[in-house]
PDB file of C-alpha atoms in Angstrom:
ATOM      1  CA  UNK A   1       0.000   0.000   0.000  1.00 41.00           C
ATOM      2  CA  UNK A   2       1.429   3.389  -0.744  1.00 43.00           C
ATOM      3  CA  UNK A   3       2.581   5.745   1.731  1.00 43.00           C
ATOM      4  CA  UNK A   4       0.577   8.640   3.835  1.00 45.00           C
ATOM      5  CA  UNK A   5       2.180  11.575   3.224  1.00 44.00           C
ATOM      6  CA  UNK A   6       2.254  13.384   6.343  1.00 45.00           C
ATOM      7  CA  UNK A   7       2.383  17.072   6.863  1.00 43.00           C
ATOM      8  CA  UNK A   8       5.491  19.574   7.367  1.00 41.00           C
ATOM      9  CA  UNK A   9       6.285  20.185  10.761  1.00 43.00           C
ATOM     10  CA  UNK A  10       5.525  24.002  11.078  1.00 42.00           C
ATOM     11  CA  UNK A  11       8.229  26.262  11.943  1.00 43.00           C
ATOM     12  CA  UNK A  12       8.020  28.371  15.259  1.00 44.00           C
ATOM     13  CA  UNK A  13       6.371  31.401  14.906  1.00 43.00           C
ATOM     14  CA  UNK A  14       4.378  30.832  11.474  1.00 47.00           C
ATOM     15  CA  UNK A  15       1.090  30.924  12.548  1.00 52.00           C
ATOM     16  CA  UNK A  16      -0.355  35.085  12.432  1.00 54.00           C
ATOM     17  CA  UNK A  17      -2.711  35.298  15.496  1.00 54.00           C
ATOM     18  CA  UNK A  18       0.115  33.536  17.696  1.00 53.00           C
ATOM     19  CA  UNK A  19       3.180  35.868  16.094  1.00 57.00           C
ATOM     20  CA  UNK A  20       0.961  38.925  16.501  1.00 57.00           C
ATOM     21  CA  UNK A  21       0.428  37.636  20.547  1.00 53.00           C
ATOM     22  CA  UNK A  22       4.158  37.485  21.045  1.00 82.00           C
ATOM     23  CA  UNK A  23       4.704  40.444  19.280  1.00 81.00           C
ATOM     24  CA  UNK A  24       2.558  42.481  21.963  1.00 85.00           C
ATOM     25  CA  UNK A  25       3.985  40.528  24.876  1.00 87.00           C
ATOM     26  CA  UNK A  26       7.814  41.455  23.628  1.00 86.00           C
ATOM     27  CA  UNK A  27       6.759  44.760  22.497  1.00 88.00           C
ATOM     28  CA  UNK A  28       5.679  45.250  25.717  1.00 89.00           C
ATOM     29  CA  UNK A  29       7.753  43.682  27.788  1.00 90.00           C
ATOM     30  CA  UNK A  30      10.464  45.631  26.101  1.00 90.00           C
ATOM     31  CA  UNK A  31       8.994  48.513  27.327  1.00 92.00           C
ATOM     32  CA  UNK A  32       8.740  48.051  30.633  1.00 93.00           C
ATOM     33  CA  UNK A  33      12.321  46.422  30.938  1.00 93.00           C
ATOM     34  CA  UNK A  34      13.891  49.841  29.204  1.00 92.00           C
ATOM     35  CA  UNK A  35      11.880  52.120  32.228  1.00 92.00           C
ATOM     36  CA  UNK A  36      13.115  49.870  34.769  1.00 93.00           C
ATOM     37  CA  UNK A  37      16.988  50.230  33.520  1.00 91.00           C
ATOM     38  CA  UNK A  38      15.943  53.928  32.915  1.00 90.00           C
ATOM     39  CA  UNK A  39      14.938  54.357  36.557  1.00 89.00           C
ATOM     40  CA  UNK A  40      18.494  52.947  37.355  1.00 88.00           C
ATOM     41  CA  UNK A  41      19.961  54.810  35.526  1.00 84.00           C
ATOM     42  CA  UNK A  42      18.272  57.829  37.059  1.00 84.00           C
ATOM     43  CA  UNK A  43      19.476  56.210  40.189  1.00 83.00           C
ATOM     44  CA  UNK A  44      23.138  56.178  39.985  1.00 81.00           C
ATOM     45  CA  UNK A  45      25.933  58.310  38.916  1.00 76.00           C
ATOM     46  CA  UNK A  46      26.318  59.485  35.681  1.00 71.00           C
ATOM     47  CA  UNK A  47      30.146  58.100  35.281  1.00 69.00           C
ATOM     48  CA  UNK A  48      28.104  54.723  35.751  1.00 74.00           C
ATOM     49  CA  UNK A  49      27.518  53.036  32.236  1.00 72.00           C
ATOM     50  CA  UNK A  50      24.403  51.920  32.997  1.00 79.00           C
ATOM     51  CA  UNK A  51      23.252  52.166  29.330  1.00 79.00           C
ATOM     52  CA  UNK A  52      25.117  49.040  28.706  1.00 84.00           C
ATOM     53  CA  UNK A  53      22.220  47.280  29.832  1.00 88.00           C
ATOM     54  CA  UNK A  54      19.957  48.394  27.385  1.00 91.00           C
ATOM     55  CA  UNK A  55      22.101  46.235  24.986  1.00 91.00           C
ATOM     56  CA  UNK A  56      20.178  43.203  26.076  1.00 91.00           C
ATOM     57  CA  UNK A  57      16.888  44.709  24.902  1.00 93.00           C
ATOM     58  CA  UNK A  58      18.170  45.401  21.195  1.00 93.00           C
ATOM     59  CA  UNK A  59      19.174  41.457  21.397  1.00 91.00           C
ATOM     60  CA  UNK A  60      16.105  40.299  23.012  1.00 90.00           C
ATOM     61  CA  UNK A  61      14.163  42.258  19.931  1.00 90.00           C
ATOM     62  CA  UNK A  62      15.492  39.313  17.412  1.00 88.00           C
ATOM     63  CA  UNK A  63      12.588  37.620  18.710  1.00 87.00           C
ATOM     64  CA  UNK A  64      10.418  39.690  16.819  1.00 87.00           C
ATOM     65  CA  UNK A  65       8.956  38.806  13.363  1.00 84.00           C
ATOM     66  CA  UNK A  66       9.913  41.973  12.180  1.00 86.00           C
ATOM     67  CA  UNK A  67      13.536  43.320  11.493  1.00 87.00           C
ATOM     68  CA  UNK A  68      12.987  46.748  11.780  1.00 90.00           C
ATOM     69  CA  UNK A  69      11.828  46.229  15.681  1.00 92.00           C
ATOM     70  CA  UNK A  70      15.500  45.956  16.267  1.00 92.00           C
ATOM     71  CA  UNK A  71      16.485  49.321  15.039  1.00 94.00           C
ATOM     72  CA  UNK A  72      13.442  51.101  16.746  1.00 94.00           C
ATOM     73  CA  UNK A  73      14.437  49.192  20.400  1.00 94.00           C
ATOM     74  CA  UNK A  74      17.767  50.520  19.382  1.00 94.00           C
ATOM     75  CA  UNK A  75      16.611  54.106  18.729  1.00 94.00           C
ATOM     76  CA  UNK A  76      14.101  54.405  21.446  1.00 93.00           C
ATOM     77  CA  UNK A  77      17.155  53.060  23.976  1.00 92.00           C
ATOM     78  CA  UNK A  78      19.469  55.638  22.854  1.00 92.00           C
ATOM     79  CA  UNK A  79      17.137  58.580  23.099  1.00 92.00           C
ATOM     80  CA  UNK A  80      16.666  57.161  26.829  1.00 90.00           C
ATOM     81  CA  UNK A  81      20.754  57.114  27.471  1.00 87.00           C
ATOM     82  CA  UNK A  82      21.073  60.322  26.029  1.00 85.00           C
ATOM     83  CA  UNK A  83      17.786  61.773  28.026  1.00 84.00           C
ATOM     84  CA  UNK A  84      19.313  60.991  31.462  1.00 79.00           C
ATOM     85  CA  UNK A  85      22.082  63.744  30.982  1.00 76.00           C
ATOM     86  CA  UNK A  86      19.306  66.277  30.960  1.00 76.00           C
ATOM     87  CA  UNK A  87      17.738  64.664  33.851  1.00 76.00           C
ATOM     88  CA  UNK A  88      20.696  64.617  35.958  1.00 68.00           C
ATOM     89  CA  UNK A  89      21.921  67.304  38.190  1.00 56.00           C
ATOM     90  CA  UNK A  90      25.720  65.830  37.994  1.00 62.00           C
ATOM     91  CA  UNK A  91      28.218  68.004  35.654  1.00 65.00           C
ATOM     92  CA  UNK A  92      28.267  65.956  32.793  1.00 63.00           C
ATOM     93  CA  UNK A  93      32.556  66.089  32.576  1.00 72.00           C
ATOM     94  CA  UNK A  94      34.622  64.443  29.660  1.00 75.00           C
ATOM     95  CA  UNK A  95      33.617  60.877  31.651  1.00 76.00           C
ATOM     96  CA  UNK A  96      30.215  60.951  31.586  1.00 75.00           C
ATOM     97  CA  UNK A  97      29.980  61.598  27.927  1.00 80.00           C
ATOM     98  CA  UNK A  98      32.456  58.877  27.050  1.00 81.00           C
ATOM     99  CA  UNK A  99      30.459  56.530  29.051  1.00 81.00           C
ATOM    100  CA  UNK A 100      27.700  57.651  27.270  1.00 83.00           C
ATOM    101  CA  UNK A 101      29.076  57.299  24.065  1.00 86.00           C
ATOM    102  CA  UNK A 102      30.307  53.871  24.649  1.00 87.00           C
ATOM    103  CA  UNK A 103      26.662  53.041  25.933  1.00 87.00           C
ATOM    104  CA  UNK A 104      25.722  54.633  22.469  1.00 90.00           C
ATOM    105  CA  UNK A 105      28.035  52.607  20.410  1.00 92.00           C
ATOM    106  CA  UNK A 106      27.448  49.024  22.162  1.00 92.00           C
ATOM    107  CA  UNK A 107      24.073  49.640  21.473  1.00 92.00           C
ATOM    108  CA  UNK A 108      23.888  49.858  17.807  1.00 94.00           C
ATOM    109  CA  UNK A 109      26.926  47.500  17.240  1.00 94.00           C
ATOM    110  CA  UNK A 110      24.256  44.621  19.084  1.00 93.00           C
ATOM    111  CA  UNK A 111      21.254  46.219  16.977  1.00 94.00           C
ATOM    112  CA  UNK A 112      23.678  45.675  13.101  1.00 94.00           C
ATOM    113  CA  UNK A 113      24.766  42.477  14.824  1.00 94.00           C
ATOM    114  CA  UNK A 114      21.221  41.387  15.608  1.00 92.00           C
ATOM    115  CA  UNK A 115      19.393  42.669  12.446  1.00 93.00           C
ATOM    116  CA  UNK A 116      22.277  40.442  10.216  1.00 93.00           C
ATOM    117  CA  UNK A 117      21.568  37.599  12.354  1.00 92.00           C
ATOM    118  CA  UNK A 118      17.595  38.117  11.998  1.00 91.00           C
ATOM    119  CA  UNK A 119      17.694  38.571   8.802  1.00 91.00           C
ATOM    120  CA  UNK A 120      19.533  35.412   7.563  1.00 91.00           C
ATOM    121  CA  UNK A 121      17.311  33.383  10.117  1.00 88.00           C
ATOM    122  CA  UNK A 122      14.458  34.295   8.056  1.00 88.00           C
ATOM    123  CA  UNK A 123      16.160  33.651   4.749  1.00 90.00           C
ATOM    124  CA  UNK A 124      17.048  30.146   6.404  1.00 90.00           C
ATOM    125  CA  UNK A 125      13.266  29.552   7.405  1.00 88.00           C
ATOM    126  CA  UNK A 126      12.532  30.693   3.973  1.00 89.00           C
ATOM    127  CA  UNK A 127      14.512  28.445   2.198  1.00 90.00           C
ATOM    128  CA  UNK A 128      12.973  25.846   4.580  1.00 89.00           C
ATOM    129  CA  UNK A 129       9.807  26.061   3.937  1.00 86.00           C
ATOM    130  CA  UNK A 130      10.344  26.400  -0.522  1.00 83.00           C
ATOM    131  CA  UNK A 131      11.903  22.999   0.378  1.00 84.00           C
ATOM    132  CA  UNK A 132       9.004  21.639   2.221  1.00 80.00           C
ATOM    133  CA  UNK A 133       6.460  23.456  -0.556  1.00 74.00           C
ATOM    134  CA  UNK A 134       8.706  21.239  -3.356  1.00 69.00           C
ATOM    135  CA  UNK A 135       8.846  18.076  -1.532  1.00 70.00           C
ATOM    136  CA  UNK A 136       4.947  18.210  -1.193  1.00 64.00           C
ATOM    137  CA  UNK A 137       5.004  18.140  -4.885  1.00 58.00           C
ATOM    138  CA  UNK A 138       7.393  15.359  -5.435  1.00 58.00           C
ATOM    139  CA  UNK A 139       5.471  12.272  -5.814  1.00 56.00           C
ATOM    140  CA  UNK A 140       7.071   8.859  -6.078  1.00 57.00           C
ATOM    141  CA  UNK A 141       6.015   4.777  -6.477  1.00 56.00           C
ATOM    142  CA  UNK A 142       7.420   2.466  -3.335  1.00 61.00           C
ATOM    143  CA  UNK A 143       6.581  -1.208  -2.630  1.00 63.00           C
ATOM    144  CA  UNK A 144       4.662  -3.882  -4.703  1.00 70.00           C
ATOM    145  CA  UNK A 145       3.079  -3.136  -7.922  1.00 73.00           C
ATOM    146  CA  UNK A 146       0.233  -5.413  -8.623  1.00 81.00           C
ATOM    147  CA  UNK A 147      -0.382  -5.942 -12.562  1.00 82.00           C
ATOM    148  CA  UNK A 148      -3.087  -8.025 -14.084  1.00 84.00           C
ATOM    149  CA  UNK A 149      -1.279 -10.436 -16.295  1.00 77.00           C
ATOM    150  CA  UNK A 150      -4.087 -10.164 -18.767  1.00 78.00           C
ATOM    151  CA  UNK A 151      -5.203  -6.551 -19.085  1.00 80.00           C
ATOM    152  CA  UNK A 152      -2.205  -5.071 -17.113  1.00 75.00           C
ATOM    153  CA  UNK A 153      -4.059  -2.624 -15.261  1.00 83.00           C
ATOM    154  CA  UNK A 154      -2.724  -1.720 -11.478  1.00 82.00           C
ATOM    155  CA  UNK A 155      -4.437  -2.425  -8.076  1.00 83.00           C
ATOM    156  CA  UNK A 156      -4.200   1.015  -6.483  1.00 77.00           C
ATOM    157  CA  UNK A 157      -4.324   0.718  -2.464  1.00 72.00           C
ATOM    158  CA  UNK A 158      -7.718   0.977  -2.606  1.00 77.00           C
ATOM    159  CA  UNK A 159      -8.234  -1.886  -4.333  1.00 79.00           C
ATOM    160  CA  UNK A 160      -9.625  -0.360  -7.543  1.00 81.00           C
ATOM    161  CA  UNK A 161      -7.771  -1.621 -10.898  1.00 87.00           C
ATOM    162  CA  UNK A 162      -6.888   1.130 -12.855  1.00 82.00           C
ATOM    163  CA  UNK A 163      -5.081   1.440 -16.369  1.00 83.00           C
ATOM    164  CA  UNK A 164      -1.449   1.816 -15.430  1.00 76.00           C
ATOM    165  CA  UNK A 165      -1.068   5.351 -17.477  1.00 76.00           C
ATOM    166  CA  UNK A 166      -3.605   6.739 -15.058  1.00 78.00           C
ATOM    167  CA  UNK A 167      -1.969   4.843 -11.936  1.00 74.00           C
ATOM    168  CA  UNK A 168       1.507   6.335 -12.751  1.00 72.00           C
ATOM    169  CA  UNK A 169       0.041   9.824 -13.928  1.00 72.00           C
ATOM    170  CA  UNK A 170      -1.597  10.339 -10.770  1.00 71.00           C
ATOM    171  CA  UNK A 171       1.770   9.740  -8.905  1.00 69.00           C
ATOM    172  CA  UNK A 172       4.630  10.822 -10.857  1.00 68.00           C
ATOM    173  CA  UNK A 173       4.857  13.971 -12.935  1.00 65.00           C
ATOM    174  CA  UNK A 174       5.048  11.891 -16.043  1.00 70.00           C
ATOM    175  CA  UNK A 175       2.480  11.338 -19.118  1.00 73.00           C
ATOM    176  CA  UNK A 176       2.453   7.849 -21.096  1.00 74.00           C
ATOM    177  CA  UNK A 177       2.498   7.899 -24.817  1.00 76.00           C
ATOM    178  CA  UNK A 178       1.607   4.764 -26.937  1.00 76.00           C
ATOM    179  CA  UNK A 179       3.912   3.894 -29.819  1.00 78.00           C
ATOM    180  CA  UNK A 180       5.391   0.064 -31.159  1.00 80.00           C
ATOM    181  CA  UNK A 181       8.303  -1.324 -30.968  1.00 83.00           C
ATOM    182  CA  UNK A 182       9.888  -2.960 -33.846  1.00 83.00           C
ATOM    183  CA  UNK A 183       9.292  -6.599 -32.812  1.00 81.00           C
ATOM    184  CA  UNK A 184       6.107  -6.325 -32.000  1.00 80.00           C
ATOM    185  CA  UNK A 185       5.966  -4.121 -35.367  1.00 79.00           C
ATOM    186  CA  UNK A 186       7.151  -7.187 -37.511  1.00 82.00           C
ATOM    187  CA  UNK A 187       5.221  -9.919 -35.792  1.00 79.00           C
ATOM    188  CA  UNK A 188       1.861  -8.032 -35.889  1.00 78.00           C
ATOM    189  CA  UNK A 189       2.824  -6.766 -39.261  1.00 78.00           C
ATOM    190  CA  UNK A 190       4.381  -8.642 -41.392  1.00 78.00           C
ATOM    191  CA  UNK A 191       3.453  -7.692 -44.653  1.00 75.00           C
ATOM    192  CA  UNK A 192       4.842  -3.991 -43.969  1.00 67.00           C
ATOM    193  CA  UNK A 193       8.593  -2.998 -45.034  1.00 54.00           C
ATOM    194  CA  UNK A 194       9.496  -0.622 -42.480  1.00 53.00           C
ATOM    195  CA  UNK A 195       7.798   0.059 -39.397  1.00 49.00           C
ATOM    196  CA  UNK A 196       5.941   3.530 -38.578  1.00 51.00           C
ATOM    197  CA  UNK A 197       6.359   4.505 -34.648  1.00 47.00           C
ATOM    198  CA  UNK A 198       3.043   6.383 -34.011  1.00 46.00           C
ATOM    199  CA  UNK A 199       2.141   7.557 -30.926  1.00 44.00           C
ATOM    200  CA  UNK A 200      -1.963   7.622 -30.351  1.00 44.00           C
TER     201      UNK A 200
END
């Protein structure tokens, strides 16, 4: 009996409602996790580089089905190292602004990072599922072939004879044609000088 052909395992994150769920949850849980290190940040000195922490939120966005979360984590987490300067009533001396800066630079050198990563994850998952798409199409005969040795027609696995063009059309990307061979040619045709291959 031929084969099931059982379904692709789905790849994690494929299905809309669930994606658009997680999205929220990260979205917001991004949020809340950027106040909280802003509130530290607030908190301690300014020679503190505090805004090194927000580096795990631009890695955390990879999660996201979309790329372009990264760079907007990483834009929204720079305004808030930037914005605690202001805040502060420390001097901001040659120290502060080089920690800052650094903060600044780790950050986007994790967002690049991350959004190269992302993007050939997706181009991976991609490629994943136009393999699983072209496999579904492949279609191939295994096991025992029954032929009637009168009428040569095939027992399918339902039981039902069928004419082996339509057996093997319905499960290989291949069309029969009819023609003769030349034995067959000269014993059914004897008379006839040279044989005439026709196709019907």
């Amino acid at each position: 009996m031929p084969r099931k052909k059982t379904a692709p395992a789905p790849i994690q994150g494929d299905h809309p409602v669930r994606a658009k769920i997680d999205f929220r949850l990260l979205a917001g849980g991004t949020a809340v996790l950027a106040l909280l290190i802003f509130a530290v940040d607030l908190l301690t000195p300014l020679g503190v580089a505090v805004g090194v922490l927000y580096t795990t939120l631009v890695v955390l966005a990879m999660w996201s089905p979309h790329r372009r979360f990264i760079f907007f984590v990483a834009a929204g987490v720079s305004i808030l190292t930037l914005f605690d300067v202001f805040l502060s009533h420390d001097d901001a001396n040659w120290m502060v602004m080089s920690n800052r800066l650094l903060s600044l630079f780790t950050i986007w050198i994790a967002a690049v990072l991350s959004f190269l990563l992302k993007r050939d994850q997706q181009e991976r998952e991609r490629l994943i599922l136009d393999l699983q798409d072209s496999l579904d199409h492949i279609k191939t005969l295994r096991g025992l072939l029954p032929v009637c040795v009168s009428c040569k027609k095939v027992r399918n696995g339902q039981g039902y004879w069928k004419s082996i063009d339509t057996y093997v059309s319905e499960r290989a990307e291949t069309q029969i044609t009819h023609g003769i061979c030349p034995d067959c040619f000269t014993h059914y045709y004897p008379t006839t000088v040279e044989p005439n291959v026709a196709a019907k």
